[in-house]
Amino acid sequence: MSCGKVDPKCPNCRLSKNRTKVVPGTGPCDAKIVFIGEAPGKDEDLKGQPFVGRAGKILDDALESAGVSRNRVRITNLVKCRPPKNRRPRKDETITCTSLYLDRELQEIAPEVVCALGQTVAKHFVGTRESMSKMVGKESQIIIAGRPTKFIIAYHPAACLYQRKNLSGFRASIRTALVAADMA
Ligand code: URA
């Protein structure tokens, strides 16, 4: 089964100008849970795979500490190309990219749980103005392929890179998402 295909030469937004490789999602097409990051960083852009740099190591460790190996979950991004200097993806880039790729990827997988990593992704789905600390770990619902799907907001793993004190909150938010998917 294949899912989440991305055109390796996608020309459809300005992020295509500076990228090295497009970065499709990885992990099973029948995954119970999909983790969605904001955008590829430098390591991801070079390798063409999501979360393979330092933030990826933090995510992998959080999954492992909850007893779940990375190859059981789907890991993907809101936009599939690295924004210059790791800036936030702009609204038009996000709309173009998600309507071409992420929306279909989610429909193909039809997971039980979608976990947004960080505020940019959370806002894309639920447009909330609340602070992250109020939103994290709370379960709501989004509709995917006509089906109500659990939606959980977690911290972004990069929040732990400079502030190690965020690590326990990050791990707890990942565990909450895995519990919602009945995986931890
Ligand atoms: N940060 C993200 O949001 N996604 C990646 O793939 C890597 C770092």
Short mmCIF file of C-alpha atoms and ligand atoms in Angstrom, two decimals:
data_model
loop_
_atom_site.label_atom_id
_atom_site.label_comp_id
_atom_site.label_asym_id
_atom_site.label_seq_id
_atom_site.Cartn_x
_atom_site.Cartn_y
_atom_site.Cartn_z
CA MET A 1 0.00 0.00 0.00
CA SER A 2 1.34 3.44 -0.79
CA CYS A 3 0.30 6.74 0.71
CA GLY A 4 1.47 10.31 1.03
CA LYS A 5 3.19 10.49 -2.35
CA VAL A 6 4.86 13.84 -3.02
CA ASP A 7 6.10 15.05 -6.41
CA PRO A 8 9.90 15.14 -5.99
CA LYS A 9 9.97 18.06 -8.42
CA CYS A 10 6.94 19.87 -6.99
CA PRO A 11 7.07 23.47 -8.33
CA ASN A 12 3.90 24.75 -6.71
CA CYS A 13 5.14 27.24 -4.12
CA ARG A 14 8.19 29.41 -3.45
CA LEU A 15 9.66 26.82 -1.05
CA SER A 16 10.58 24.77 -4.13
CA LYS A 17 13.23 27.37 -5.04
CA ASN A 18 15.61 26.68 -2.15
CA ARG A 19 14.97 23.09 -1.17
CA THR A 20 17.39 20.24 -1.78
CA LYS A 21 14.86 17.38 -1.49
CA VAL A 22 11.15 17.23 -0.86
CA VAL A 23 10.38 15.41 2.38
CA PRO A 24 7.42 13.00 2.23
CA GLY A 25 6.04 11.37 5.37
CA THR A 26 7.46 8.06 6.59
CA GLY A 27 5.86 5.14 8.39
CA PRO A 28 3.02 2.72 7.78
CA CYS A 29 0.04 3.68 5.64
CA ASP A 30 -2.20 1.93 8.17
CA ALA A 31 -0.66 3.68 11.18
CA LYS A 32 -3.05 4.33 14.08
CA ILE A 33 -1.39 7.67 14.74
CA VAL A 34 0.12 10.41 12.59
CA PHE A 35 2.56 12.94 14.08
CA ILE A 36 2.70 16.18 12.11
CA GLY A 37 5.63 18.60 12.38
CA GLU A 38 5.87 22.09 10.95
CA ALA A 39 8.42 21.80 8.14
CA PRO A 40 11.65 20.00 7.31
CA GLY A 41 14.90 21.42 8.70
CA LYS A 42 18.43 21.23 7.32
CA ASP A 43 19.06 17.52 7.93
CA GLU A 44 15.64 16.57 6.59
CA ASP A 45 16.15 18.69 3.48
CA LEU A 46 19.42 16.88 2.73
CA LYS A 47 18.10 13.37 3.41
CA GLY A 48 14.54 13.71 2.14
CA GLN A 49 13.15 12.20 5.36
CA PRO A 50 11.25 13.85 8.24
CA PHE A 51 12.64 14.29 11.75
CA VAL A 52 16.10 12.82 11.18
CA GLY A 53 18.06 15.63 12.88
CA ARG A 54 18.32 16.66 16.53
CA ALA A 55 14.58 17.29 16.96
CA GLY A 56 13.97 13.85 15.44
CA LYS A 57 16.21 12.24 18.05
CA ILE A 58 14.12 13.84 20.80
CA LEU A 59 10.93 12.55 19.16
CA ASP A 60 12.40 9.04 18.74
CA ASP A 61 13.47 8.98 22.39
CA ALA A 62 10.00 10.07 23.55
CA LEU A 63 8.40 7.32 21.47
CA GLU A 64 10.87 4.74 22.80
CA SER A 65 10.31 5.84 26.38
CA ALA A 66 6.60 5.19 25.85
CA GLY A 67 7.49 1.74 24.46
CA VAL A 68 6.67 2.51 20.82
CA SER A 69 9.21 2.25 18.04
CA ARG A 70 9.27 4.87 15.33
CA ASN A 71 8.45 2.40 12.58
CA ARG A 72 4.94 1.86 14.02
CA VAL A 73 3.85 5.48 13.64
CA ARG A 74 3.48 7.84 10.71
CA ILE A 75 5.68 10.93 10.86
CA THR A 76 5.12 13.79 8.46
CA ASN A 77 5.08 17.57 8.11
CA LEU A 78 2.60 20.32 7.32
CA VAL A 79 4.79 21.47 4.42
CA LYS A 80 7.10 19.13 2.55
CA CYS A 81 9.96 21.52 1.71
CA ARG A 82 12.36 23.38 4.01
CA PRO A 83 11.62 27.09 4.41
CA PRO A 84 14.70 29.32 4.00
CA LYS A 85 16.60 29.79 7.30
CA ASN A 86 14.00 27.56 8.96
CA ARG A 87 11.44 30.36 9.06
CA ARG A 88 7.80 29.45 9.68
CA PRO A 89 5.95 28.34 6.56
CA ARG A 90 3.71 31.16 5.31
CA LYS A 91 -0.03 30.81 5.04
CA ASP A 92 -0.11 30.57 1.23
CA GLU A 93 2.68 27.96 1.24
CA THR A 94 0.85 25.93 3.86
CA ILE A 95 -2.48 26.09 2.04
CA THR A 96 -0.90 25.10 -1.27
CA CYS A 97 1.13 22.25 0.21
CA THR A 98 -1.52 20.77 2.49
CA SER A 99 -4.17 20.85 -0.20
CA LEU A 100 -1.81 19.03 -2.55
CA TYR A 101 -0.28 16.56 -0.10
CA LEU A 102 -1.11 16.41 3.62
CA ASP A 103 -4.88 16.38 3.19
CA ARG A 104 -4.63 13.37 0.88
CA GLU A 105 -2.02 11.66 3.05
CA LEU A 106 -4.37 11.85 6.05
CA GLN A 107 -7.31 10.60 4.02
CA GLU A 108 -5.31 7.64 2.75
CA ILE A 109 -4.11 6.70 6.21
CA ALA A 110 -7.38 7.50 8.04
CA PRO A 111 -5.64 7.28 11.45
CA GLU A 112 -7.36 7.07 14.82
CA VAL A 113 -5.29 9.94 16.18
CA VAL A 114 -3.61 12.99 14.66
CA CYS A 115 -0.96 14.59 16.86
CA ALA A 116 0.07 18.15 16.01
CA LEU A 117 3.65 18.94 17.04
CA GLY A 118 3.73 22.58 18.05
CA GLN A 119 1.63 25.69 17.69
CA THR A 120 1.90 26.26 13.93
CA VAL A 121 0.44 22.84 13.19
CA ALA A 122 -2.16 23.16 15.94
CA LYS A 123 -3.32 26.49 14.50
CA HIS A 124 -3.58 25.07 11.00
CA PHE A 125 -6.10 22.50 12.20
CA VAL A 126 -8.02 24.22 14.96
CA GLY A 127 -7.14 27.90 14.51
CA THR A 128 -6.85 28.43 18.22
CA ARG A 129 -5.54 31.54 19.91
CA GLU A 130 -4.94 29.87 23.25
CA SER A 131 -1.42 29.50 24.62
CA MET A 132 0.34 26.20 24.02
CA SER A 133 0.36 25.36 27.72
CA LYS A 134 -3.47 25.47 27.73
CA MET A 135 -3.84 23.43 24.54
CA VAL A 136 -1.24 20.70 25.02
CA GLY A 137 -2.52 17.24 25.85
CA LYS A 138 -6.20 18.15 25.39
CA GLU A 139 -8.18 15.92 23.08
CA SER A 140 -10.51 17.35 20.46
CA GLN A 141 -11.80 16.10 17.12
CA ILE A 142 -11.14 16.81 13.48
CA ILE A 143 -12.84 15.23 10.49
CA ILE A 144 -10.72 13.09 8.19
CA ALA A 145 -12.27 11.26 5.27
CA GLY A 146 -15.70 12.03 6.78
CA ARG A 147 -14.74 10.37 10.06
CA PRO A 148 -14.33 12.08 13.46
CA THR A 149 -10.65 11.63 14.38
CA LYS A 150 -8.98 12.31 17.74
CA PHE A 151 -6.78 15.39 17.63
CA ILE A 152 -4.09 15.99 20.24
CA ILE A 153 -1.65 18.86 20.46
CA ALA A 154 1.87 18.13 21.73
CA TYR A 155 4.85 20.41 22.15
CA HIS A 156 7.30 20.60 19.27
CA PRO A 157 10.43 18.56 20.03
CA ALA A 158 12.65 21.50 19.03
CA ALA A 159 11.30 23.28 22.15
CA CYS A 160 13.50 20.85 24.11
CA LEU A 161 16.70 21.58 22.20
CA TYR A 162 17.47 24.80 24.04
CA GLN A 163 15.40 24.25 27.17
CA ARG A 164 15.95 20.75 28.52
CA LYS A 165 13.36 21.53 31.22
CA ASN A 166 10.72 21.15 28.48
CA LEU A 167 11.64 17.51 27.95
CA SER A 168 9.31 15.99 30.55
CA GLY A 169 6.33 18.03 29.27
CA PHE A 170 7.15 17.02 25.71
CA ARG A 171 7.37 13.33 26.59
CA ALA A 172 4.12 13.49 28.55
CA SER A 173 2.33 15.07 25.57
CA ILE A 174 3.60 12.36 23.23
CA ARG A 175 2.53 9.67 25.67
CA THR A 176 -0.97 11.21 25.88
CA ALA A 177 -1.26 10.99 22.10
CA LEU A 178 -0.06 7.36 22.09
CA VAL A 179 -2.53 6.45 24.84
CA ALA A 180 -5.35 7.99 22.78
CA ALA A 181 -4.29 5.67 19.95
CA ASP A 182 -4.23 2.73 22.38
CA MET A 183 -0.52 2.24 21.77
CA ALA A 184 0.85 3.07 25.22
N1 URA B 1 11.10 19.96 12.63
C1 URA B 1 9.94 19.69 11.99
O1 URA B 1 8.90 20.30 12.27
N2 URA B 1 9.94 18.74 11.07
C2 URA B 1 11.02 18.03 10.74
O2 URA B 1 10.92 17.15 9.88
C3 URA B 1 12.22 18.32 11.42
C4 URA B 1 12.24 19.29 12.35
#
